[in-house]
mmCIF file of C-alpha atoms in Angstrom:
data_model
loop_
_atom_site.group_PDB
_atom_site.id
_atom_site.type_symbol
_atom_site.label_atom_id
_atom_site.label_comp_id
_atom_site.label_asym_id
_atom_site.label_seq_id
_atom_site.Cartn_x
_atom_site.Cartn_y
_atom_site.Cartn_z
ATOM 1 C CA PHE I 1 0.000 0.000 0.000
ATOM 2 C CA PRO I 2 1.292 3.472 -0.676
ATOM 3 C CA LEU I 3 1.696 5.355 2.586
ATOM 4 C CA ASP I 4 0.102 8.741 2.887
ATOM 5 C CA PRO I 5 -0.272 10.158 6.415
ATOM 6 C CA SER I 6 -3.708 11.546 5.570
ATOM 7 C CA SER I 7 -5.069 8.280 4.124
ATOM 8 C CA VAL I 8 -6.644 5.148 5.533
ATOM 9 C CA ARG I 9 -6.005 1.891 3.678
ATOM 10 C CA SER I 10 -8.347 -1.097 3.973
ATOM 11 C CA PHE I 11 -8.057 -4.600 2.586
ATOM 12 C CA GLU I 12 -9.708 -7.992 2.878
ATOM 13 C CA THR I 13 -8.043 -11.367 2.861
ATOM 14 C CA ALA I 14 -8.958 -15.053 3.280
ATOM 15 C CA ILE I 15 -7.250 -15.970 6.535
ATOM 16 C CA ASN I 16 -8.550 -17.409 9.773
ATOM 17 C CA THR I 17 -8.882 -15.924 13.245
ATOM 18 C CA ASN I 18 -5.725 -16.479 15.352
ATOM 19 C CA ASP I 19 -3.540 -16.645 12.242
ATOM 20 C CA VAL I 20 -0.629 -14.231 12.211
ATOM 21 C CA LEU I 21 -0.467 -11.653 9.485
ATOM 22 C CA THR I 22 2.977 -10.355 8.518
ATOM 23 C CA PHE I 23 3.155 -6.856 7.101
ATOM 24 C CA LYS I 24 5.949 -5.696 4.834
ATOM 25 C CA VAL I 25 5.846 -1.924 4.335
ATOM 26 C CA SER I 26 8.205 0.103 2.164
ATOM 27 C CA THR I 27 9.498 3.061 4.166
ATOM 28 C CA SER I 28 11.616 4.508 1.386
ATOM 29 C CA GLY I 29 11.512 8.298 1.514
ATOM 30 C CA LEU I 30 9.826 8.381 4.912
ATOM 31 C CA SER I 31 11.080 9.608 8.228
ATOM 32 C CA GLN I 32 12.326 7.027 10.687
ATOM 33 C CA VAL I 33 9.643 4.677 12.032
ATOM 34 C CA SER I 34 10.024 4.850 15.809
ATOM 35 C CA ALA I 35 7.040 2.701 16.833
ATOM 36 C CA VAL I 36 4.262 0.494 15.448
ATOM 37 C CA PHE I 37 0.897 0.289 17.212
ATOM 38 C CA VAL I 38 -1.924 -2.217 16.570
ATOM 39 C CA ASN I 39 -5.176 -1.274 18.296
ATOM 40 C CA GLY I 40 -3.248 1.106 20.551
ATOM 41 C CA VAL I 41 -0.707 -1.499 21.704
ATOM 42 C CA GLU I 42 2.926 -1.025 20.735
ATOM 43 C CA ILE I 43 4.323 -4.115 18.987
ATOM 44 C CA SER I 44 7.844 -5.093 17.976
ATOM 45 C CA PHE I 45 9.033 -4.557 14.429
ATOM 46 C CA THR I 46 12.123 -4.942 12.279
ATOM 47 C CA ASN I 47 13.370 -2.105 10.119
ATOM 48 C CA ASN I 48 15.557 -3.669 7.459
ATOM 49 C CA GLY I 49 16.845 -0.658 5.506
ATOM 50 C CA ASN I 50 13.839 0.769 3.666
ATOM 51 C CA VAL I 51 11.452 -2.102 4.536
ATOM 52 C CA LEU I 52 9.503 -2.435 7.770
ATOM 53 C CA TYR I 53 8.279 -5.880 8.934
ATOM 54 C CA PHE I 54 5.825 -6.582 11.746
ATOM 55 C CA ASN I 55 3.388 -9.321 12.746
ATOM 56 C CA THR I 56 -0.086 -9.007 14.193
ATOM 57 C CA PRO I 57 -2.569 -11.685 15.184
ATOM 58 C CA VAL I 58 -5.765 -11.805 13.125
ATOM 59 C CA THR I 59 -9.045 -11.214 14.922
ATOM 60 C CA THR I 60 -12.648 -10.851 13.810
ATOM 61 C CA ASN I 61 -12.522 -7.200 14.862
ATOM 62 C CA VAL I 62 -11.269 -4.294 12.800
ATOM 63 C CA GLN I 63 -7.630 -3.582 13.610
ATOM 64 C CA THR I 64 -6.008 -0.194 13.427
ATOM 65 C CA VAL I 65 -2.297 -0.089 12.581
ATOM 66 C CA ILE I 66 -0.410 3.144 13.234
ATOM 67 C CA LEU I 67 3.180 3.798 12.192
ATOM 68 C CA ASP I 68 4.764 6.472 14.373
ATOM 69 C CA LEU I 69 7.113 8.409 12.084
ATOM 70 C CA HIS I 70 9.879 10.579 13.509
ATOM 71 C CA SER I 71 12.950 12.017 11.905
ATOM 72 C CA ASN I 72 16.240 10.914 13.378
ATOM 73 C CA THR I 73 18.003 13.663 15.298
ATOM 74 C CA ALA I 74 21.706 13.707 15.979
ATOM 75 C CA PRO I 75 22.929 13.048 19.512
ATOM 76 C CA ILE I 76 24.102 16.128 21.428
ATOM 77 C CA LEU I 77 27.455 16.491 23.168
ATOM 78 C CA ALA I 78 27.783 19.405 25.569
ATOM 79 C CA THR I 79 30.687 21.824 25.271
ATOM 80 C CA GLN I 80 33.607 20.828 27.489
ATOM 81 C CA THR I 81 35.945 23.229 29.265
ATOM 82 C CA ASN I 82 39.706 22.999 28.852
ATOM 83 C CA ARG I 83 41.623 21.298 31.666
ATOM 84 C CA THR I 84 45.044 21.637 33.269
ATOM 85 C CA ILE I 85 46.496 18.683 35.201
ATOM 86 C CA ASN I 86 49.839 17.436 36.431
ATOM 87 C CA GLU I 87 51.514 14.486 34.764
ATOM 88 C CA LEU I 88 50.895 11.119 36.479
ATOM 89 C CA THR I 89 47.526 12.459 37.738
ATOM 90 C CA ALA I 90 44.206 10.921 36.711
ATOM 91 C CA LEU I 91 41.855 12.944 34.528
ATOM 92 C CA VAL I 92 38.211 11.825 34.425
ATOM 93 C CA VAL I 93 35.720 13.729 32.255
ATOM 94 C CA THR I 94 32.027 12.970 31.912
ATOM 95 C CA ASN I 95 31.278 13.535 28.229
ATOM 96 C CA THR I 96 27.916 11.795 27.952
ATOM 97 C CA ALA I 97 25.684 12.601 24.989
ATOM 98 C CA THR I 98 21.938 13.063 25.023
ATOM 99 C CA ASP I 99 19.633 11.808 22.290
ATOM 100 C CA THR I 100 16.063 13.045 21.936
ATOM 101 C CA ASN I 101 14.850 10.159 19.765
ATOM 102 C CA TYR I 102 12.122 7.869 21.030
ATOM 103 C CA PRO I 103 12.651 5.092 21.574
ATOM 104 C CA ALA I 104 16.162 5.802 22.816
ATOM 105 C CA GLN I 105 18.902 4.747 20.421
ATOM 106 C CA THR I 106 22.156 3.014 21.243
ATOM 107 C CA LEU I 107 25.098 5.413 21.058
ATOM 108 C CA ALA I 108 28.734 4.572 20.285
ATOM 109 C CA TYR I 109 31.646 6.755 21.387
ATOM 110 C CA THR I 110 35.100 7.165 19.882
ATOM 111 C CA LEU I 111 37.950 9.192 21.343
ATOM 112 C CA VAL I 112 41.083 10.552 19.687
ATOM 113 C CA VAL I 113 43.745 12.320 21.768
ATOM 114 C CA THR I 114 46.306 14.310 19.777
ATOM 115 C CA ASN I 115 49.550 15.915 20.948
ATOM 116 C CA THR I 116 49.454 19.500 19.646
ATOM 117 C CA ALA I 117 53.268 19.710 19.450
ATOM 118 C CA ASN I 118 53.814 16.885 16.962
ATOM 119 C CA GLY I 119 50.337 15.635 15.948
ATOM 120 C CA SER I 120 50.901 12.175 17.387
ATOM 121 C CA VAL I 121 47.867 10.243 18.591
ATOM 122 C CA GLN I 122 48.045 9.176 22.234
ATOM 123 C CA THR I 123 46.777 5.675 23.001
ATOM 124 C CA ASN I 124 46.573 5.655 26.812
ATOM 125 C CA ALA I 125 43.202 7.451 27.133
ATOM 126 C CA THR I 126 39.886 5.578 27.126
ATOM 127 C CA ILE I 127 36.188 6.356 26.768
ATOM 128 C CA THR I 128 33.418 4.110 28.088
ATOM 129 C CA SER I 129 30.151 3.225 26.387
ATOM 130 C CA ASN I 130 28.605 5.949 28.582
ATOM 131 C CA GLY I 131 31.023 8.683 27.457
ATOM 132 C CA ILE I 132 33.310 8.730 30.510
ATOM 133 C CA ILE I 133 36.884 9.677 29.527
ATOM 134 C CA SER I 134 39.826 8.453 31.650
ATOM 135 C CA TRP I 135 43.473 9.391 31.208
ATOM 136 C CA ALA I 136 46.585 9.500 33.335
ATOM 137 C CA PRO I 137 49.364 11.284 31.430
ATOM 138 C CA THR I 138 52.720 9.599 31.775
ATOM 139 C CA GLU I 139 56.003 11.221 32.742
ATOM 140 C CA THR I 140 56.903 11.569 29.054
ATOM 141 C CA GLN I 141 53.590 13.295 28.230
ATOM 142 C CA GLY I 142 54.378 16.257 30.491
ATOM 143 C CA PRO I 143 54.801 19.028 29.817
ATOM 144 C CA GLY I 144 52.452 19.048 26.841
ATOM 145 C CA THR I 145 49.109 20.076 25.380
ATOM 146 C CA TYR I 146 46.623 17.530 24.072
ATOM 147 C CA VAL I 147 43.339 17.829 22.182
ATOM 148 C CA PHE I 148 40.625 15.332 23.160
ATOM 149 C CA THR I 149 38.083 14.822 20.356
ATOM 150 C CA THR I 150 34.985 12.756 21.104
ATOM 151 C CA THR I 151 32.567 11.577 18.423
ATOM 152 C CA VAL I 152 29.253 9.970 19.360
ATOM 153 C CA THR I 153 27.175 8.170 16.719
ATOM 154 C CA ASP I 154 23.641 6.772 16.931
ATOM 155 C CA PHE I 155 22.552 3.509 15.288
ATOM 156 C CA ALA I 156 19.692 4.929 13.222
ATOM 157 C CA THR I 157 19.379 4.729 9.449
ATOM 158 C CA PRO I 158 21.179 6.806 8.401
ATOM 159 C CA PRO I 159 23.389 7.167 11.485
ATOM 160 C CA LEU I 160 23.983 10.684 12.790
ATOM 161 C CA SER I 161 26.819 11.919 14.981
ATOM 162 C CA ALA I 162 28.084 14.809 17.065
ATOM 163 C CA THR I 163 31.635 15.843 17.948
ATOM 164 C CA ASN I 164 33.208 17.975 20.636
ATOM 165 C CA SER I 165 36.775 18.760 21.675
ATOM 166 C CA PHE I 166 38.642 20.148 24.637
ATOM 167 C CA THR I 167 42.294 20.750 25.432
ATOM 168 C CA ALA I 168 44.214 19.281 28.365
ATOM 169 C CA THR I 169 47.450 20.970 29.352
ATOM 170 C CA VAL I 170 49.803 18.681 31.271
ATOM 171 C CA ASN I 171 52.225 20.279 33.725
ATOM 172 C CA GLU I 172 55.683 18.850 34.332
ATOM 173 C CA VAL I 173 56.153 17.481 37.827
ATOM 174 C CA ASN I 174 59.647 17.148 39.223
ATOM 175 C CA VAL I 175 59.996 13.500 40.216
ATOM 176 C CA VAL I 176 62.733 12.467 42.592
ATOM 177 C CA PRO I 177 65.278 10.331 40.752
ATOM 178 C CA VAL I 178 65.574 6.692 41.775
ATOM 179 C CA LEU I 179 69.021 5.372 42.635
#
């Protein structure tokens, strides 16, 4: 059936009560389908690219199927302030994104830390699946300035992302030599 938000589509078929009817709906050119309701009850569905699949039991009553269409919005990362820390000291930054889509989408985080002096990527910083950054600069990383760039991506079709950056300046700490 062609989908038009202002139209109602009816059909008849030769199936029995308690059979399961599988719908296959082309969603090409539509906003993201965020929910499917049959008679006011949300049911599970599979969105396989531009085709939506869902099942509903057949009854002798008229059934109303509603596709809830929403556009995907990009996740949002707040602006971070620059930091100054001493070498060998832990830095923990909460850099959690928000996503206004319903239902909530899974988000994936990536982190790149770059030394501003030589452009080298630092590999001893981590980011969790909740956007928590952890880093303890080593003795050789101080003094120095580093740019932390976080990208968060949702798992919608197509996926959208957001990026933010902040700078961490690492102070040199005089460490007593070991004999």
